[in-house]
PDB file of C-alpha atoms and ligand atoms in Angstrom:
ATOM      1  CA  UNK A   1      57.961  46.551 120.991  1.00  0.00           C
ATOM      2  CA  UNK A   2      58.028  50.179 122.308  1.00  0.00           C
ATOM      3  CA  UNK A   3      60.157  48.913 125.177  1.00  0.00           C
ATOM      4  CA  UNK A   4      62.918  48.027 122.752  1.00  0.00           C
ATOM      5  CA  UNK A   5      63.204  51.740 121.590  1.00  0.00           C
ATOM      6  CA  UNK A   6      66.639  53.134 122.423  1.00  0.00           C
ATOM      7  CA  UNK A   7      67.077  56.124 124.799  1.00  0.00           C
ATOM      8  CA  UNK A   8      68.053  58.724 122.083  1.00  0.00           C
ATOM      9  CA  UNK A   9      65.136  57.678 119.808  1.00  0.00           C
ATOM     10  CA  UNK A  10      62.723  58.099 122.707  1.00  0.00           C
ATOM     11  CA  UNK A  11      64.098  61.564 123.452  1.00  0.00           C
ATOM     12  CA  UNK A  12      63.724  62.638 119.788  1.00  0.00           C
ATOM     13  CA  UNK A  13      60.131  61.425 119.714  1.00  0.00           C
ATOM     14  CA  UNK A  14      59.366  63.306 122.970  1.00  0.00           C
ATOM     15  CA  UNK A  15      60.986  66.490 121.664  1.00  0.00           C
ATOM     16  CA  UNK A  16      58.954  66.275 118.414  1.00  0.00           C
ATOM     17  CA  UNK A  17      55.754  65.854 120.419  1.00  0.00           C
ATOM     18  CA  UNK A  18      56.607  68.876 122.562  1.00  0.00           C
ATOM     19  CA  UNK A  19      57.311  70.971 119.447  1.00  0.00           C
ATOM     20  CA  UNK A  20      53.918  69.884 118.012  1.00  0.00           C
ATOM     21  CA  UNK A  21      52.108  70.887 121.200  1.00  0.00           C
ATOM     22  CA  UNK A  22      54.024  74.197 121.261  1.00  0.00           C
ATOM     23  CA  UNK A  23      52.937  75.029 117.699  1.00  0.00           C
ATOM     24  CA  UNK A  24      49.300  74.121 118.436  1.00  0.00           C
ATOM     25  CA  UNK A  25      49.272  76.370 121.538  1.00  0.00           C
ATOM     26  CA  UNK A  26      50.884  79.247 119.581  1.00  0.00           C
ATOM     27  CA  UNK A  27      48.272  78.961 116.781  1.00  0.00           C
ATOM     28  CA  UNK A  28      45.444  78.910 119.337  1.00  0.00           C
ATOM     29  CA  UNK A  29      46.807  82.013 121.105  1.00  0.00           C
ATOM     30  CA  UNK A  30      47.169  83.754 117.740  1.00  0.00           C
ATOM     31  CA  UNK A  31      43.568  82.937 116.788  1.00  0.00           C
ATOM     32  CA  UNK A  32      42.312  84.271 120.150  1.00  0.00           C
ATOM     33  CA  UNK A  33      44.316  87.494 119.715  1.00  0.00           C
ATOM     34  CA  UNK A  34      43.090  87.977 116.128  1.00  0.00           C
ATOM     35  CA  UNK A  35      39.439  87.446 117.120  1.00  0.00           C
ATOM     36  CA  UNK A  36      39.740  89.698 120.199  1.00  0.00           C
ATOM     37  CA  UNK A  37      41.428  92.502 118.251  1.00  0.00           C
ATOM     38  CA  UNK A  38      39.724  92.167 114.863  1.00  0.00           C
ATOM     39  CA  UNK A  39      36.091  92.339 116.013  1.00  0.00           C
ATOM     40  CA  UNK A  40      36.278  95.660 117.867  1.00  0.00           C
ATOM     41  CA  UNK A  41      38.673  96.832 115.149  1.00  0.00           C
ATOM     42  CA  UNK A  42      36.091  96.106 112.443  1.00  0.00           C
ATOM     43  CA  UNK A  43      33.541  98.058 114.488  1.00  0.00           C
ATOM     44  CA  UNK A  44      35.961 100.947 114.970  1.00  0.00           C
ATOM     45  CA  UNK A  45      36.751 100.948 111.244  1.00  0.00           C
ATOM     46  CA  UNK A  46      33.070 100.711 110.276  1.00  0.00           C
ATOM     47  CA  UNK A  47      32.007 103.532 112.599  1.00  0.00           C
ATOM     48  CA  UNK A  48      34.975 105.684 111.573  1.00  0.00           C
ATOM     49  CA  UNK A  49      34.161 105.088 107.881  1.00  0.00           C
ATOM     50  CA  UNK A  50      30.500 105.967 108.477  1.00  0.00           C
ATOM     51  CA  UNK A  51      31.343 109.230 110.284  1.00  0.00           C
ATOM     52  CA  UNK A  52      34.028 110.126 107.738  1.00  0.00           C
ATOM     53  CA  UNK A  53      31.739 109.606 104.712  1.00  0.00           C
ATOM     54  CA  UNK A  54      28.976 111.489 106.524  1.00  0.00           C
ATOM     55  CA  UNK A  55      31.244 114.465 107.278  1.00  0.00           C
ATOM     56  CA  UNK A  56      32.674 114.480 103.746  1.00  0.00           C
ATOM     57  CA  UNK A  57      29.227 114.339 102.131  1.00  0.00           C
ATOM     58  CA  UNK A  58      28.895 117.005  99.496  1.00  0.00           C
ATOM     59  CA  UNK A  59      25.722 118.476  98.093  1.00  0.00           C
ATOM     60  CA  UNK A  60      25.016 118.857  94.356  1.00  0.00           C
ATOM     61  CA  UNK A  61      27.195 121.950  94.156  1.00  0.00           C
ATOM     62  CA  UNK A  62      30.125 120.060  95.655  1.00  0.00           C
ATOM     63  CA  UNK A  63      29.855 121.830  99.020  1.00  0.00           C
ATOM     64  CA  UNK A  64      30.371 119.931 102.250  1.00  0.00           C
ATOM     65  CA  UNK A  65      27.208 120.143 104.290  1.00  0.00           C
ATOM     66  CA  UNK A  66      28.512 120.641 107.789  1.00  0.00           C
ATOM     67  CA  UNK A  67      24.943 121.062 109.035  1.00  0.00           C
ATOM     68  CA  UNK A  68      24.741 117.318 109.679  1.00  0.00           C
ATOM     69  CA  UNK A  69      25.531 116.055 113.157  1.00  0.00           C
ATOM     70  CA  UNK A  70      27.198 112.815 112.044  1.00  0.00           C
ATOM     71  CA  UNK A  71      27.693 111.432 115.579  1.00  0.00           C
ATOM     72  CA  UNK A  72      23.962 111.833 116.190  1.00  0.00           C
ATOM     73  CA  UNK A  73      23.151 110.181 112.843  1.00  0.00           C
ATOM     74  CA  UNK A  74      25.468 107.270 113.743  1.00  0.00           C
ATOM     75  CA  UNK A  75      23.647 106.911 117.105  1.00  0.00           C
ATOM     76  CA  UNK A  76      20.231 106.715 115.421  1.00  0.00           C
ATOM     77  CA  UNK A  77      21.576 104.272 112.840  1.00  0.00           C
ATOM     78  CA  UNK A  78      23.113 102.001 115.462  1.00  0.00           C
ATOM     79  CA  UNK A  79      19.944 101.996 117.577  1.00  0.00           C
ATOM     80  CA  UNK A  80      18.061 100.324 114.731  1.00  0.00           C
ATOM     81  CA  UNK A  81      19.942  97.015 114.845  1.00  0.00           C
ATOM     82  CA  UNK A  82      22.296  96.658 117.856  1.00  0.00           C
ATOM     83  CA  UNK A  83      21.310  93.892 120.231  1.00  0.00           C
ATOM     84  CA  UNK A  84      18.882  92.391 117.723  1.00  0.00           C
ATOM     85  CA  UNK A  85      18.849  89.018 116.020  1.00  0.00           C
ATOM     86  CA  UNK A  86      20.558  89.818 112.663  1.00  0.00           C
ATOM     87  CA  UNK A  87      17.557  88.399 110.785  1.00  0.00           C
ATOM     88  CA  UNK A  88      14.932  90.237 112.846  1.00  0.00           C
ATOM     89  CA  UNK A  89      15.379  93.932 112.202  1.00  0.00           C
ATOM     90  CA  UNK A  90      12.042  95.434 111.130  1.00  0.00           C
ATOM     91  CA  UNK A  91      11.956  98.261 108.597  1.00  0.00           C
ATOM     92  CA  UNK A  92      10.325 100.451 111.279  1.00  0.00           C
ATOM     93  CA  UNK A  93      13.521 100.276 113.356  1.00  0.00           C
ATOM     94  CA  UNK A  94      15.118 102.681 110.834  1.00  0.00           C
ATOM     95  CA  UNK A  95      12.253 105.219 111.093  1.00  0.00           C
ATOM     96  CA  UNK A  96      13.993 107.540 113.622  1.00  0.00           C
ATOM     97  CA  UNK A  97      17.088 107.626 111.386  1.00  0.00           C
ATOM     98  CA  UNK A  98      15.090 108.234 108.195  1.00  0.00           C
ATOM     99  CA  UNK A  99      13.028 110.949 109.906  1.00  0.00           C
ATOM    100  CA  UNK A 100      16.174 112.702 111.120  1.00  0.00           C
ATOM    101  CA  UNK A 101      17.688 112.868 107.612  1.00  0.00           C
ATOM    102  CA  UNK A 102      14.750 113.472 105.246  1.00  0.00           C
ATOM    103  CA  UNK A 103      15.061 112.949 101.475  1.00  0.00           C
ATOM    104  CA  UNK A 104      13.797 116.316 100.323  1.00  0.00           C
ATOM    105  CA  UNK A 105      14.517 117.228  96.703  1.00  0.00           C
ATOM    106  CA  UNK A 106      13.107 119.373  93.922  1.00  0.00           C
ATOM    107  CA  UNK A 107      10.478 117.960  91.569  1.00  0.00           C
ATOM    108  CA  UNK A 108      11.568 116.167  88.344  1.00  0.00           C
ATOM    109  CA  UNK A 109      14.924 115.076  89.817  1.00  0.00           C
ATOM    110  CA  UNK A 110      14.188 111.559  91.063  1.00  0.00           C
ATOM    111  CA  UNK A 111      16.274 108.903  89.343  1.00  0.00           C
ATOM    112  CA  UNK A 112      15.538 105.248  90.068  1.00  0.00           C
ATOM    113  CA  UNK A 113      17.168 102.099  88.765  1.00  0.00           C
ATOM    114  CA  UNK A 114      16.953  98.322  88.763  1.00  0.00           C
ATOM    115  CA  UNK A 115      19.906  96.199  87.641  1.00  0.00           C
ATOM    116  CA  UNK A 116      21.577  99.273  86.111  1.00  0.00           C
ATOM    117  CA  UNK A 117      23.286 100.629  89.225  1.00  0.00           C
ATOM    118  CA  UNK A 118      26.779 101.392  87.900  1.00  0.00           C
ATOM    119  CA  UNK A 119      25.599 103.163  84.751  1.00  0.00           C
ATOM    120  CA  UNK A 120      23.002 105.252  86.603  1.00  0.00           C
ATOM    121  CA  UNK A 121      25.557 106.462  89.111  1.00  0.00           C
ATOM    122  CA  UNK A 122      28.066 107.335  86.403  1.00  0.00           C
ATOM    123  CA  UNK A 123      25.228 109.318  84.864  1.00  0.00           C
ATOM    124  CA  UNK A 124      24.079 111.243  87.963  1.00  0.00           C
ATOM    125  CA  UNK A 125      27.678 112.066  88.924  1.00  0.00           C
ATOM    126  CA  UNK A 126      27.774 114.263  85.804  1.00  0.00           C
ATOM    127  CA  UNK A 127      24.127 115.163  85.376  1.00  0.00           C
ATOM    128  CA  UNK A 128      23.327 116.869  88.655  1.00  0.00           C
ATOM    129  CA  UNK A 129      19.714 117.469  87.650  1.00  0.00           C
ATOM    130  CA  UNK A 130      19.029 113.890  88.707  1.00  0.00           C
ATOM    131  CA  UNK A 131      19.414 112.339  92.116  1.00  0.00           C
ATOM    132  CA  UNK A 132      19.527 108.657  93.114  1.00  0.00           C
ATOM    133  CA  UNK A 133      19.228 107.346  96.638  1.00  0.00           C
ATOM    134  CA  UNK A 134      23.014 106.816  96.686  1.00  0.00           C
ATOM    135  CA  UNK A 135      23.500 110.533  95.926  1.00  0.00           C
ATOM    136  CA  UNK A 136      21.856 111.376  99.269  1.00  0.00           C
ATOM    137  CA  UNK A 137      23.673 111.433 102.591  1.00  0.00           C
ATOM    138  CA  UNK A 138      22.374 108.109 103.975  1.00  0.00           C
ATOM    139  CA  UNK A 139      22.525 106.338 100.621  1.00  0.00           C
ATOM    140  CA  UNK A 140      26.112 107.411 100.002  1.00  0.00           C
ATOM    141  CA  UNK A 141      27.263 106.531 103.530  1.00  0.00           C
ATOM    142  CA  UNK A 142      25.783 102.997 103.450  1.00  0.00           C
ATOM    143  CA  UNK A 143      26.153 102.045  99.795  1.00  0.00           C
ATOM    144  CA  UNK A 144      27.873  98.635  99.397  1.00  0.00           C
ATOM    145  CA  UNK A 145      28.142  98.215 103.188  1.00  0.00           C
ATOM    146  CA  UNK A 146      27.227  95.080 105.102  1.00  0.00           C
ATOM    147  CA  UNK A 147      26.629  95.173 108.859  1.00  0.00           C
ATOM    148  CA  UNK A 148      24.537  93.629 111.636  1.00  0.00           C
ATOM    149  CA  UNK A 149      24.074  93.377 115.395  1.00  0.00           C
ATOM    150  CA  UNK A 150      23.709  90.318 117.604  1.00  0.00           C
ATOM    151  CA  UNK A 151      21.382  89.485 120.482  1.00  0.00           C
ATOM    152  CA  UNK A 152      22.969  90.250 123.842  1.00  0.00           C
ATOM    153  CA  UNK A 153      25.679  92.466 122.324  1.00  0.00           C
ATOM    154  CA  UNK A 154      25.866  96.215 121.864  1.00  0.00           C
ATOM    155  CA  UNK A 155      28.407  95.939 119.066  1.00  0.00           C
ATOM    156  CA  UNK A 156      28.221  96.339 115.297  1.00  0.00           C
ATOM    157  CA  UNK A 157      29.571  93.425 113.278  1.00  0.00           C
ATOM    158  CA  UNK A 158      30.723  93.493 109.677  1.00  0.00           C
ATOM    159  CA  UNK A 159      31.540  89.797 109.340  1.00  0.00           C
ATOM    160  CA  UNK A 160      29.278  86.810 109.945  1.00  0.00           C
ATOM    161  CA  UNK A 161      26.232  88.893 108.950  1.00  0.00           C
ATOM    162  CA  UNK A 162      23.429  87.469 106.787  1.00  0.00           C
ATOM    163  CA  UNK A 163      24.009  87.508 103.036  1.00  0.00           C
ATOM    164  CA  UNK A 164      21.556  89.370 100.794  1.00  0.00           C
ATOM    165  CA  UNK A 165      19.185  86.429 100.262  1.00  0.00           C
ATOM    166  CA  UNK A 166      19.516  84.824 103.709  1.00  0.00           C
ATOM    167  CA  UNK A 167      16.614  86.650 105.325  1.00  0.00           C
ATOM    168  CA  UNK A 168      13.956  89.214 104.467  1.00  0.00           C
ATOM    169  CA  UNK A 169      14.518  91.413 107.497  1.00  0.00           C
ATOM    170  CA  UNK A 170      18.286  91.647 107.860  1.00  0.00           C
ATOM    171  CA  UNK A 171      19.560  95.078 108.959  1.00  0.00           C
ATOM    172  CA  UNK A 172      20.827  95.772 105.428  1.00  0.00           C
ATOM    173  CA  UNK A 173      17.633  94.765 103.604  1.00  0.00           C
ATOM    174  CA  UNK A 174      15.396  96.593 106.051  1.00  0.00           C
ATOM    175  CA  UNK A 175      17.517  99.719 105.768  1.00  0.00           C
ATOM    176  CA  UNK A 176      17.326  99.731 101.925  1.00  0.00           C
ATOM    177  CA  UNK A 177      13.625  98.897 101.972  1.00  0.00           C
ATOM    178  CA  UNK A 178      12.901 101.747 104.408  1.00  0.00           C
ATOM    179  CA  UNK A 179      15.200 104.200 102.645  1.00  0.00           C
ATOM    180  CA  UNK A 180      13.779 103.323  99.191  1.00  0.00           C
ATOM    181  CA  UNK A 181      10.231 103.877 100.508  1.00  0.00           C
ATOM    182  CA  UNK A 182      11.122 107.277 101.996  1.00  0.00           C
ATOM    183  CA  UNK A 183      13.067 108.226  98.834  1.00  0.00           C
ATOM    184  CA  UNK A 184      10.063 107.323  96.635  1.00  0.00           C
ATOM    185  CA  UNK A 185       7.678 109.219  98.943  1.00  0.00           C
ATOM    186  CA  UNK A 186       9.777 112.340  98.302  1.00  0.00           C
ATOM    187  CA  UNK A 187       9.434 112.065  94.493  1.00  0.00           C
ATOM    188  CA  UNK A 188       7.296 114.574  92.624  1.00  0.00           C
ATOM    189  CA  UNK A 189       6.690 115.677  89.034  1.00  0.00           C
ATOM    190  CA  UNK A 190       8.464 113.609  86.380  1.00  0.00           C
ATOM    191  CA  UNK A 191      10.246 110.514  87.692  1.00  0.00           C
ATOM    192  CA  UNK A 192      12.899 108.668  85.683  1.00  0.00           C
ATOM    193  CA  UNK A 193      13.966 105.047  85.990  1.00  0.00           C
ATOM    194  CA  UNK A 194      16.715 103.243  84.123  1.00  0.00           C
ATOM    195  CA  UNK A 195      15.877  99.581  83.555  1.00  0.00           C
ATOM    196  CA  UNK A 196      18.064  96.885  82.016  1.00  0.00           C
ATOM    197  CA  UNK A 197      17.173  95.988  78.432  1.00  0.00           C
ATOM    198  CA  UNK A 198      19.678  93.123  78.582  1.00  0.00           C
ATOM    199  CA  UNK A 199      17.477  90.972  80.848  1.00  0.00           C
ATOM    200  CA  UNK A 200      14.230  89.115  80.057  1.00  0.00           C
ATOM    201  CA  UNK A 201      12.161  90.988  82.670  1.00  0.00           C
ATOM    202  CA  UNK A 202      13.361  94.586  83.051  1.00  0.00           C
ATOM    203  CA  UNK A 203      10.475  95.176  85.464  1.00  0.00           C
ATOM    204  CA  UNK A 204      11.111  92.324  87.871  1.00  0.00           C
ATOM    205  CA  UNK A 205       8.181  91.936  90.275  1.00  0.00           C
ATOM    206  CA  UNK A 206      10.375  91.056  93.295  1.00  0.00           C
ATOM    207  CA  UNK A 207      12.707  94.044  92.912  1.00  0.00           C
ATOM    208  CA  UNK A 208      12.781  97.002  95.299  1.00  0.00           C
ATOM    209  CA  UNK A 209      11.706  99.212  92.400  1.00  0.00           C
ATOM    210  CA  UNK A 210       8.579  97.073  91.765  1.00  0.00           C
ATOM    211  CA  UNK A 211       7.596  96.235  95.335  1.00  0.00           C
ATOM    212  CA  UNK A 212       8.498  99.410  97.208  1.00  0.00           C
ATOM    213  CA  UNK A 213       8.969 102.389  94.907  1.00  0.00           C
ATOM    214  CA  UNK A 214       6.266 102.064  92.203  1.00  0.00           C
ATOM    215  CA  UNK A 215       3.399 101.541  94.708  1.00  0.00           C
ATOM    216  CA  UNK A 216       4.301 104.890  96.314  1.00  0.00           C
ATOM    217  CA  UNK A 217       3.705 106.989  93.204  1.00  0.00           C
ATOM    218  CA  UNK A 218       0.381 108.779  93.063  1.00  0.00           C
ATOM    219  CA  UNK A 219      -1.037 111.371  90.735  1.00  0.00           C
ATOM    220  CA  UNK A 220      -0.989 114.384  90.866  1.00  0.00           C
ATOM    221  CA  UNK A 221       2.158 114.413  93.075  1.00  0.00           C
ATOM    222  CA  UNK A 222       3.884 112.294  90.430  1.00  0.00           C
ATOM    223  CA  UNK A 223       3.101 113.471  86.894  1.00  0.00           C
ATOM    224  CA  UNK A 224       4.957 110.907  84.786  1.00  0.00           C
ATOM    225  CA  UNK A 225       7.183 107.855  84.934  1.00  0.00           C
ATOM    226  CA  UNK A 226       9.824 107.837  82.221  1.00  0.00           C
ATOM    227  CA  UNK A 227      11.440 104.467  81.624  1.00  0.00           C
ATOM    228  CA  UNK A 228      14.845 104.506  79.952  1.00  0.00           C
ATOM    229  CA  UNK A 229      15.382 100.956  78.732  1.00  0.00           C
ATOM    230  CA  UNK A 230      19.154 100.604  78.555  1.00  0.00           C
ATOM    231  CA  UNK A 231      20.223  98.239  75.784  1.00  0.00           C
ATOM    232  CA  UNK A 232      23.546  96.643  74.946  1.00  0.00           C
ATOM    233  CA  UNK A 233      24.717  95.332  71.577  1.00  0.00           C
ATOM    234  CA  UNK A 234      22.810  92.029  71.663  1.00  0.00           C
ATOM    235  CA  UNK A 235      19.828  93.125  73.760  1.00  0.00           C
ATOM    236  CA  UNK A 236      16.531  91.767  72.470  1.00  0.00           C
ATOM    237  CA  UNK A 237      14.196  93.385  75.010  1.00  0.00           C
ATOM    238  CA  UNK A 238      12.044  96.266  73.779  1.00  0.00           C
ATOM    239  CA  UNK A 239       9.509  98.669  75.275  1.00  0.00           C
ATOM    240  CA  UNK A 240       6.878  96.117  74.227  1.00  0.00           C
ATOM    241  CA  UNK A 241       8.220  93.668  76.819  1.00  0.00           C
ATOM    242  CA  UNK A 242       5.471  91.952  78.870  1.00  0.00           C
ATOM    243  CA  UNK A 243       6.981  93.008  82.200  1.00  0.00           C
ATOM    244  CA  UNK A 244       6.835  96.667  81.104  1.00  0.00           C
ATOM    245  CA  UNK A 245       3.142  96.247  80.293  1.00  0.00           C
ATOM    246  CA  UNK A 246       2.806  94.936  83.822  1.00  0.00           C
ATOM    247  CA  UNK A 247       4.545  98.084  85.090  1.00  0.00           C
ATOM    248  CA  UNK A 248       2.049 100.251  83.176  1.00  0.00           C
ATOM    249  CA  UNK A 249      -0.863  98.324  84.702  1.00  0.00           C
ATOM    250  CA  UNK A 250       0.539  98.736  88.218  1.00  0.00           C
ATOM    251  CA  UNK A 251       0.990 102.495  87.833  1.00  0.00           C
ATOM    252  CA  UNK A 252      -1.575 104.813  89.406  1.00  0.00           C
ATOM    253  CA  UNK A 253      -4.092 105.858  86.732  1.00  0.00           C
ATOM    254  CA  UNK A 254      -3.269 109.571  86.451  1.00  0.00           C
ATOM    255  CA  UNK A 255       0.469 109.038  85.935  1.00  0.00           C
ATOM    256  CA  UNK A 256       1.696 109.369  82.349  1.00  0.00           C
ATOM    257  CA  UNK A 257       3.958 106.523  81.209  1.00  0.00           C
ATOM    258  CA  UNK A 258       6.778 106.783  78.657  1.00  0.00           C
ATOM    259  CA  UNK A 259       9.369 104.264  77.574  1.00  0.00           C
ATOM    260  CA  UNK A 260      12.472 105.015  75.499  1.00  0.00           C
ATOM    261  CA  UNK A 261      15.001 102.439  74.373  1.00  0.00           C
ATOM    262  CA  UNK A 262      18.520 103.809  74.699  1.00  0.00           C
ATOM    263  CA  UNK A 263      21.834 102.115  73.845  1.00  0.00           C
ATOM    264  CA  UNK A 264      24.250 102.139  76.768  1.00  0.00           C
ATOM    265  CA  UNK A 265      26.988 103.632  74.522  1.00  0.00           C
ATOM    266  CA  UNK A 266      24.786 106.607  73.762  1.00  0.00           C
ATOM    267  CA  UNK A 267      24.257 107.262  77.476  1.00  0.00           C
ATOM    268  CA  UNK A 268      28.032 107.148  78.010  1.00  0.00           C
ATOM    269  CA  UNK A 269      28.465 109.647  75.125  1.00  0.00           C
ATOM    270  CA  UNK A 270      26.031 111.946  76.882  1.00  0.00           C
ATOM    271  CA  UNK A 271      27.836 111.542  80.172  1.00  0.00           C
ATOM    272  CA  UNK A 272      31.138 112.567  78.608  1.00  0.00           C
ATOM    273  CA  UNK A 273      29.603 115.619  76.918  1.00  0.00           C
ATOM    274  CA  UNK A 274      31.123 118.565  78.820  1.00  0.00           C
ATOM    275  CA  UNK A 275      27.975 120.665  78.517  1.00  0.00           C
ATOM    276  CA  UNK A 276      26.179 120.391  81.842  1.00  0.00           C
ATOM    277  CA  UNK A 277      22.430 120.496  82.254  1.00  0.00           C
ATOM    278  CA  UNK A 278      20.520 123.728  82.676  1.00  0.00           C
ATOM    279  CA  UNK A 279      19.938 124.950  86.252  1.00  0.00           C
ATOM    280  CA  UNK A 280      17.820 122.466  88.153  1.00  0.00           C
TER     281      UNK A 280
HETATM  282  O1  N1C B   1      15.870  95.767  93.785  1.00  0.00           O
HETATM  283  P1  N1C B   1      16.184  96.923  92.874  1.00  0.00           P
HETATM  284  O2  N1C B   1      17.517  96.745  92.117  1.00  0.00           O
HETATM  285  O3  N1C B   1      15.089  97.254  91.906  1.00  0.00           O
HETATM  286  O4  N1C B   1      16.457  98.239  93.759  1.00  0.00           O
HETATM  287  C1  N1C B   1      16.810  99.463  93.168  1.00  0.00           C
HETATM  288  C2  N1C B   1      15.873 100.596  93.563  1.00  0.00           C
HETATM  289  C3  N1C B   1      16.512 101.930  93.176  1.00  0.00           C
HETATM  290  O5  N1C B   1      15.593 102.686  92.436  1.00  0.00           O
HETATM  291  C4  N1C B   1      16.924 102.599  94.485  1.00  0.00           C
HETATM  292  O6  N1C B   1      16.196 103.810  94.707  1.00  0.00           O
HETATM  293  O7  N1C B   1      15.695 100.636  94.963  1.00  0.00           O
HETATM  294  C5  N1C B   1      16.532 101.610  95.595  1.00  0.00           C
HETATM  295  N1  N1C B   1      17.692 100.865  96.190  1.00  0.00           N
HETATM  296  C6  N1C B   1      18.943 101.451  96.395  1.00  0.00           C
HETATM  297  O8  N1C B   1      19.138 102.653  96.225  1.00  0.00           O
HETATM  298  C7  N1C B   1      20.009 100.583  96.770  1.00  0.00           C
HETATM  299  N2  N1C B   1      21.343 100.788  96.931  1.00  0.00           N
HETATM  300  C8  N1C B   1      21.897  99.613  97.174  1.00  0.00           C
HETATM  301  C9  N1C B   1      17.503  99.549  96.498  1.00  0.00           C
HETATM  302  N3  N1C B   1      18.489  98.734  96.838  1.00  0.00           N
HETATM  303  C10 N1C B   1      19.757  99.245  96.952  1.00  0.00           C
HETATM  304  N4  N1C B   1      20.948  98.667  97.190  1.00  0.00           N
HETATM  305  C11 N1C B   1      21.214  97.240  97.290  1.00  0.00           C
HETATM  306  O9  N1C B   1      21.036  96.706  95.959  1.00  0.00           O
HETATM  307  C12 N1C B   1      20.264  96.481  98.186  1.00  0.00           C
HETATM  308  O10 N1C B   1      21.010  95.492  98.867  1.00  0.00           O
HETATM  309  C13 N1C B   1      19.269  95.818  97.248  1.00  0.00           C
HETATM  310  O11 N1C B   1      18.865  94.536  97.659  1.00  0.00           O
HETATM  311  C14 N1C B   1      19.986  95.750  95.906  1.00  0.00           C
HETATM  312  C15 N1C B   1      18.992  96.084  94.814  1.00  0.00           C
HETATM  313  O12 N1C B   1      19.532  96.034  93.521  1.00  0.00           O
HETATM  314  P2  N1C B   1      18.689  95.713  92.196  1.00  0.00           P
HETATM  315  O13 N1C B   1      18.116  94.316  92.263  1.00  0.00           O
HETATM  316  O14 N1C B   1      19.568  96.012  91.024  1.00  0.00           O
END
């Protein structure tokens, strides 16, 4: 039957096929270019962002702390995960980085959180007497970032990395676990934590707060743990919640425990009060 096709029809069919092949080749070339350019570009952007945030980091008084060697900090950071399987980065790999940028702070200033991140950071932005991990240099530089390395490569990737629950020892999880441990080790005096009164278990036993921070508090270095249970309009959870009793049981004996229920609106009123806290 094909033999009966006229000359012009055959030519049109051939031309269409050639156009199809041309488009396929162009798309393939485009994909190769995008992959080749985008990967190093994402690394360049990630590293540049890291260095920029590090150099712009301000202390509590709003002063830029030029004492940090941000290139050196980047080098120590990168060493922890480059060339490794993205799911096999041990917490210890971040030790040199965490030792180089210690979390020293005055007593009574430690502010922890679990499932209340946004509110707590709105709070500490105004109330400089408290400091969260994200108010420190490393915490602020890496907050909300996702990154990983790959075996046989010396690059940093920001796409194709494990998601939060994919593996226990991803670069991101190990960094936060190591940083949270070092941050908790630096706590002394009265420690504050904001927990969510809108959930059934404000003290969730798998959280970083429960598994990493609480076990690092010892008396007399830590005098008290003050829980602020943040409630919303329909919150039913109270300080009598079972999980909070569990928290009390897990706490080292000499540490005083307090729990105060506080509506979220009231905390926002406080935040907007222009009067700042007394010298820390
Ligand atoms: O698991 P969570 O809370 O109890 O962790 C919060 C707790 C805080 O007190 C911080 O000191 O642990 C510290 N911390 C961070 O500062 C932090 N910033 C960003 C722990 N994790 C942190 N992240 C990311 O959020 C990280 O990916 C981790 O898995 C979550 C924890 O959030 P959560 O469940 O609300």
